[in-house]
PDB file of C-alpha atoms and ligand atoms in Angstrom:
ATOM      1  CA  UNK T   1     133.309 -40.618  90.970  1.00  0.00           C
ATOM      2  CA  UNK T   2     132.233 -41.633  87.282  1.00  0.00           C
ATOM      3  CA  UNK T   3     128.218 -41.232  86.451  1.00  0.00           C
ATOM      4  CA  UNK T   4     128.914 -44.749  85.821  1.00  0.00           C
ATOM      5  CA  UNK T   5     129.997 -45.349  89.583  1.00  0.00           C
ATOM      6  CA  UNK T   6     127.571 -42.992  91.038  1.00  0.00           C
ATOM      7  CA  UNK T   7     124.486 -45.447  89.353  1.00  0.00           C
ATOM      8  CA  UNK T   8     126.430 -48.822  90.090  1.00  0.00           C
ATOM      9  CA  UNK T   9     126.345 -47.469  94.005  1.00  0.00           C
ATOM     10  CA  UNK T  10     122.351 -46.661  94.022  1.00  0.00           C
ATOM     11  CA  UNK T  11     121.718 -49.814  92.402  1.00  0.00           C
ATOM     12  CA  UNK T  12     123.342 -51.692  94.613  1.00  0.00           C
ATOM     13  CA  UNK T  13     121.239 -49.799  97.477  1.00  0.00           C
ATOM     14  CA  UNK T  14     118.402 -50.634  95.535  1.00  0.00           C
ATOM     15  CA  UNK T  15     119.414 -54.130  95.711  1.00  0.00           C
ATOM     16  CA  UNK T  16     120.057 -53.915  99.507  1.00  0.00           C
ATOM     17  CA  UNK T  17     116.723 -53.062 100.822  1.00  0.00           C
ATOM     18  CA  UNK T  18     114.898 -56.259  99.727  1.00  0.00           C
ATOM     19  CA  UNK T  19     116.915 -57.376 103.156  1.00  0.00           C
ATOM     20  CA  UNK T  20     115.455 -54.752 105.479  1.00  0.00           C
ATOM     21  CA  UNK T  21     113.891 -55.696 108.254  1.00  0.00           C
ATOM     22  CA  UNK T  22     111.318 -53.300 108.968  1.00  0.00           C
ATOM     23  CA  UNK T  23     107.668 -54.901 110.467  1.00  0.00           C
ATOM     24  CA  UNK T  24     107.246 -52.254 112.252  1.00  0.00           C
ATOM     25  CA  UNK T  25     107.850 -49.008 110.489  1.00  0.00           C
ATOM     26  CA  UNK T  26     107.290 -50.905 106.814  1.00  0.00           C
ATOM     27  CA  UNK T  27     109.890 -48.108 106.049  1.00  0.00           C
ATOM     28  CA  UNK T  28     112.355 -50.457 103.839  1.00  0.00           C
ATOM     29  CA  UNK T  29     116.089 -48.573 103.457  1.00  0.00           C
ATOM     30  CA  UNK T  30     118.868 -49.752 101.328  1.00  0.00           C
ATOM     31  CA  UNK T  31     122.475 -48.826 101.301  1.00  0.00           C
ATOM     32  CA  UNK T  32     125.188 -49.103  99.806  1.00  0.00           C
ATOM     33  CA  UNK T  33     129.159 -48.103 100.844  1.00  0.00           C
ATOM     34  CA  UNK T  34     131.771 -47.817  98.383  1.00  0.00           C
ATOM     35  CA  UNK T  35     135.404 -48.135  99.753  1.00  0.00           C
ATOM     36  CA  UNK T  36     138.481 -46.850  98.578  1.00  0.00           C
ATOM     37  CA  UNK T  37     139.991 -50.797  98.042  1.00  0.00           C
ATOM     38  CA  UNK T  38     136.676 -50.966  95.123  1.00  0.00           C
ATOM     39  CA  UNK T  39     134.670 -52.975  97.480  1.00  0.00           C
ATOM     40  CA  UNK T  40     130.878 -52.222  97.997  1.00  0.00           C
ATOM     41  CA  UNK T  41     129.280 -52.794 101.151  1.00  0.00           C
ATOM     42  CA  UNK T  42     125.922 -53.377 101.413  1.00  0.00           C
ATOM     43  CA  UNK T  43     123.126 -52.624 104.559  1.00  0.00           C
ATOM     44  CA  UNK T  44     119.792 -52.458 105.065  1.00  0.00           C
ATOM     45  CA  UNK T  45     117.777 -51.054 108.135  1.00  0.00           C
ATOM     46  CA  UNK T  46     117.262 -54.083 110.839  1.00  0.00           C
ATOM     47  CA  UNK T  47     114.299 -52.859 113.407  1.00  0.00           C
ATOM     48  CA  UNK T  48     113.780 -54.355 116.834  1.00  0.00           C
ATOM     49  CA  UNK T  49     110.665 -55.189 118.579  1.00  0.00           C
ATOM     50  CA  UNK T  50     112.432 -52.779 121.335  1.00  0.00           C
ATOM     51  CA  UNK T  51     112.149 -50.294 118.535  1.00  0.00           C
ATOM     52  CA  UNK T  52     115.021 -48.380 120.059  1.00  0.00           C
ATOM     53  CA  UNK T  53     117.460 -50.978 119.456  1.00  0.00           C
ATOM     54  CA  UNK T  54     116.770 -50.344 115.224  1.00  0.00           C
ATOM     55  CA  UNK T  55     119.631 -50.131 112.968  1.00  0.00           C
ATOM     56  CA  UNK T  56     119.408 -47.728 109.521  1.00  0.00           C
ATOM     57  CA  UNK T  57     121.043 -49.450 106.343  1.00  0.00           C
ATOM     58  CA  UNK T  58     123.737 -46.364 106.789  1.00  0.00           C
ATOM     59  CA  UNK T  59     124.808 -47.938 110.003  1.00  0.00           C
ATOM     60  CA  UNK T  60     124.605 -51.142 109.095  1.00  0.00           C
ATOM     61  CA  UNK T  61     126.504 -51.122 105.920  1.00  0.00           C
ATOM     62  CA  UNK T  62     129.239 -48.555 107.930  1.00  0.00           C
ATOM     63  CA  UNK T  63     129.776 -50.894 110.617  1.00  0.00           C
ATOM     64  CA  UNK T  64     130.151 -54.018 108.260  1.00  0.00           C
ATOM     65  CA  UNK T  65     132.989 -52.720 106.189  1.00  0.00           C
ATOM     66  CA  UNK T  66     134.575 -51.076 109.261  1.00  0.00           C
ATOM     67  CA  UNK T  67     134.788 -54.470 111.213  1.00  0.00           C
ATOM     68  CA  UNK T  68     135.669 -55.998 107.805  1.00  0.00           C
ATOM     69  CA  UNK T  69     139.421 -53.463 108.278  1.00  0.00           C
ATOM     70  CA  UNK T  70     138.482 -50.779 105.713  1.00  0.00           C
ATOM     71  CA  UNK T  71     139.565 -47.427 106.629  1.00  0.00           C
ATOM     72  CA  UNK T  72     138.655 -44.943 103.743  1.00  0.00           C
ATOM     73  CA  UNK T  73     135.345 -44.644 101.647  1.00  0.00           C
ATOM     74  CA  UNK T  74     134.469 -42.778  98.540  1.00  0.00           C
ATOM     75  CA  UNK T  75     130.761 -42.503  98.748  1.00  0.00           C
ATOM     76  CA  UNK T  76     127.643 -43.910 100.265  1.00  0.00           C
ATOM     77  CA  UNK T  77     124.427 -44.378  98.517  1.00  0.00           C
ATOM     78  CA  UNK T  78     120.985 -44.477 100.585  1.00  0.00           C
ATOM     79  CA  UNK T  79     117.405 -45.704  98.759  1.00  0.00           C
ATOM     80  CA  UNK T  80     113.767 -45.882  99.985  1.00  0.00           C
ATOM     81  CA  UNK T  81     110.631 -45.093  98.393  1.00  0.00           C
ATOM     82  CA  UNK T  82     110.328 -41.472  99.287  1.00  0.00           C
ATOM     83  CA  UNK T  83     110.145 -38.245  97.556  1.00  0.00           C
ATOM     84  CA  UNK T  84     114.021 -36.934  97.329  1.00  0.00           C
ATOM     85  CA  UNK T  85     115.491 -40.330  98.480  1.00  0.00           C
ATOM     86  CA  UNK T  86     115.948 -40.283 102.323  1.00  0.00           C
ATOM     87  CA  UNK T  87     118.169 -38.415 104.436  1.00  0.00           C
ATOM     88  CA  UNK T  88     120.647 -39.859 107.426  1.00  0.00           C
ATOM     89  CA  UNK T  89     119.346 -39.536 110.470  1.00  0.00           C
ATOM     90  CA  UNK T  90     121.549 -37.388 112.953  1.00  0.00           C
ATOM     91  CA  UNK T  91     122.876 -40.922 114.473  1.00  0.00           C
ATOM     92  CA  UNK T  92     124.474 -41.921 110.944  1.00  0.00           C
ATOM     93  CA  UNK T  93     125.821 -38.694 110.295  1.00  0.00           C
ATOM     94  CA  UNK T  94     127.732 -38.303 113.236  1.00  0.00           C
ATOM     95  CA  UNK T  95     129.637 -41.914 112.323  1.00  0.00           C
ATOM     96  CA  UNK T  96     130.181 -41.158 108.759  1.00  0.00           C
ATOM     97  CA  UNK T  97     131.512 -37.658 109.915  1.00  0.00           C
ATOM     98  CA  UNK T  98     133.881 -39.290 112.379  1.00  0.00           C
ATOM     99  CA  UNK T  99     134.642 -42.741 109.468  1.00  0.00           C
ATOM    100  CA  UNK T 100     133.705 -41.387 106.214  1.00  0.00           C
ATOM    101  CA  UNK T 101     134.154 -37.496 106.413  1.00  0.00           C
ATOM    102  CA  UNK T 102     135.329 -38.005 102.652  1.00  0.00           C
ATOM    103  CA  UNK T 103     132.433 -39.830 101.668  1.00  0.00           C
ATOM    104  CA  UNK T 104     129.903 -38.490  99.039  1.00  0.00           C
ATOM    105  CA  UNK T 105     126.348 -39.342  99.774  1.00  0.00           C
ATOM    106  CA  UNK T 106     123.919 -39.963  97.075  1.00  0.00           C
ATOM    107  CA  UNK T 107     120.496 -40.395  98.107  1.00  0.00           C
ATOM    108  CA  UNK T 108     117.646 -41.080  95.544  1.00  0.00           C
ATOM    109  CA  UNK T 109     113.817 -42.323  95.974  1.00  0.00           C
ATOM    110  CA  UNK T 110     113.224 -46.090  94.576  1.00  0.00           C
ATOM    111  CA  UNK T 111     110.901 -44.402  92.226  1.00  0.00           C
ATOM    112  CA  UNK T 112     113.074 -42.558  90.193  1.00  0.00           C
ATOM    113  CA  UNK T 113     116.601 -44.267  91.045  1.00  0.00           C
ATOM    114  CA  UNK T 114     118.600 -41.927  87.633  1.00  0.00           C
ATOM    115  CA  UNK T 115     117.280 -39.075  89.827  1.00  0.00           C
ATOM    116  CA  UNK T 116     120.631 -38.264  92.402  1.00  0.00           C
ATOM    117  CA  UNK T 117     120.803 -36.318  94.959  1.00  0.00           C
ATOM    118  CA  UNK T 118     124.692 -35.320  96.208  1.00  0.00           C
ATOM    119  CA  UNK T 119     125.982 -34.544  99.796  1.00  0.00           C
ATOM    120  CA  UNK T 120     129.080 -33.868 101.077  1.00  0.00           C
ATOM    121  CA  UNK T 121     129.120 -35.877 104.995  1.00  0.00           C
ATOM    122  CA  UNK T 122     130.403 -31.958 106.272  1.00  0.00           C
ATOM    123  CA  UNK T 123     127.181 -30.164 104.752  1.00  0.00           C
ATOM    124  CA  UNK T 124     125.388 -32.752 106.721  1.00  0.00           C
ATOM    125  CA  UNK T 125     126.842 -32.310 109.977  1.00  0.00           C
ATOM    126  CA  UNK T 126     128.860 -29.224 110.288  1.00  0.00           C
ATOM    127  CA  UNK T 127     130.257 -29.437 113.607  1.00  0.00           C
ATOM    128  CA  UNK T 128     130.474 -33.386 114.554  1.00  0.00           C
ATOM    129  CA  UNK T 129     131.230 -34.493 117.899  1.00  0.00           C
ATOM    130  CA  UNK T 130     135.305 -35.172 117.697  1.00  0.00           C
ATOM    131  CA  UNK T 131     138.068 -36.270 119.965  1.00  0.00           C
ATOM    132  CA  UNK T 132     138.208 -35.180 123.423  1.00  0.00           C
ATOM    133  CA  UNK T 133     141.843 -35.663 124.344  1.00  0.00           C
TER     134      UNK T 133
HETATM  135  N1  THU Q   1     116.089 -45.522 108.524  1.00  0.00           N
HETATM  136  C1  THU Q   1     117.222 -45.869 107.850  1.00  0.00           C
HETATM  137  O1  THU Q   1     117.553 -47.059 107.755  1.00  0.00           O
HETATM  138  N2  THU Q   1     117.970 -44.886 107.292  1.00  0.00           N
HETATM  139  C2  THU Q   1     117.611 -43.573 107.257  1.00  0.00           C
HETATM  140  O2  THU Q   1     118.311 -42.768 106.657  1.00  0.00           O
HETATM  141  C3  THU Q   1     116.392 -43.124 107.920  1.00  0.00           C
HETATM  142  C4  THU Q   1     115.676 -44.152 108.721  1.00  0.00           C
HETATM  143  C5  THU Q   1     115.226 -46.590 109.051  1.00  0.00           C
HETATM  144  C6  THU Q   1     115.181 -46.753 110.538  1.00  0.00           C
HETATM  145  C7  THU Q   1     113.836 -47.412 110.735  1.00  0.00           C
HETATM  146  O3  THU Q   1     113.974 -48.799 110.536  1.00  0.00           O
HETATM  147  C8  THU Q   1     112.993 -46.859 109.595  1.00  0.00           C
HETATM  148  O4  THU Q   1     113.896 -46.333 108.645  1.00  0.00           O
HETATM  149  C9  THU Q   1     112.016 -45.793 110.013  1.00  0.00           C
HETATM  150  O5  THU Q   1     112.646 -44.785 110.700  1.00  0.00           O
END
C-alpha cells in the first residue's frame, strides 16, 4: 500500500473513535478496515455494562464488512491515545488470522498519527486456531 493509503487508513481510524462507546474503561479505540473492492470500514470499541460482552473497534469494523459480503482485506488500521498506538487483543487476532491473514496492520497513538507502526496478522499470531476437519 501507497504512504498515501497507509495515512488515508489511520485517519479514518482517527475518525472512527469519536463513536466508541467506552464509559467504563474511557479507553476510546478507532479502526479502520481497508478491503480489497477500495471500501473502508470503519469500528469503534462498543463496551457493555456486562463488561464481558465489550466489542474492540478491530472486531467491530471486521464483522461489519464481513456481514456486508467482503472476503479479502488489504490492511487494518487501529488508533487510541497511547504510546505506540494499541495492539489487538488475542480475541481480534485470532479473527483477522482466520479473515484477514493478508491484512497489514498499522497501529499509531492519536498523538502522533504520521508516526506508523506495521504488522503482518502472522507476526501477531503465529499459530492461529484453524480448521478442524
Ligand atoms: N480495545 C479495543 O477496542 N481494541 C484493542 O486493540 C484493545 C482494547 C477496547 C476494549 C475496551 O473497550 C477498551 O479498549 C479497554 O480494554
Amino acid at each position: 500500500m501507497t504512504p498515501e493509503q497507509c495515512q488515508m487508513l489511520v485517519a479514518a481510524a482517527a475518525g472512527a473513535r469519536r463513536f466508541a462507546r467506552a464509559p467504563y474503561s474511557k479507553f476510546r479505540v478507532g479502526a479502520a478496515l481497508l478491503a480489497r473492492s477500495g471500501k473502508v470500514y470503519a469500528g469503534a470499541n462498543i463496551e457493555s455494562a456486562s463488561y464481558g460482552l465489550t466489542c474492540c473497534a478491530e472486531r467491530v469494523a471486521l464483522f461489519k464488512a464481513l456481514s456486508e459480503g467482503e472476503t479479502a482485506f488489504v490492511a487494518i488500521a487501529v488508533v487510541a491515545r497511547l504510546r505506540g498506538g494499541p495492539m489487538p487483543c488475542g480475541a481480534c487476532r485470532q479473527l483477522l488470522a482466520e479473515y484477514a491473514p493478508d491484512a497489514l496492520l498499522l497501529v499509531a497513538d492519536t498523538k502522533a498519527l504520521k508516526n506508523v507502526r506495521k504488522f503482518t496478522i502472522s507476526a501477531l499470531l503465529p499459530e492461529p486456531f484453524g480448521k478442524f476437519r
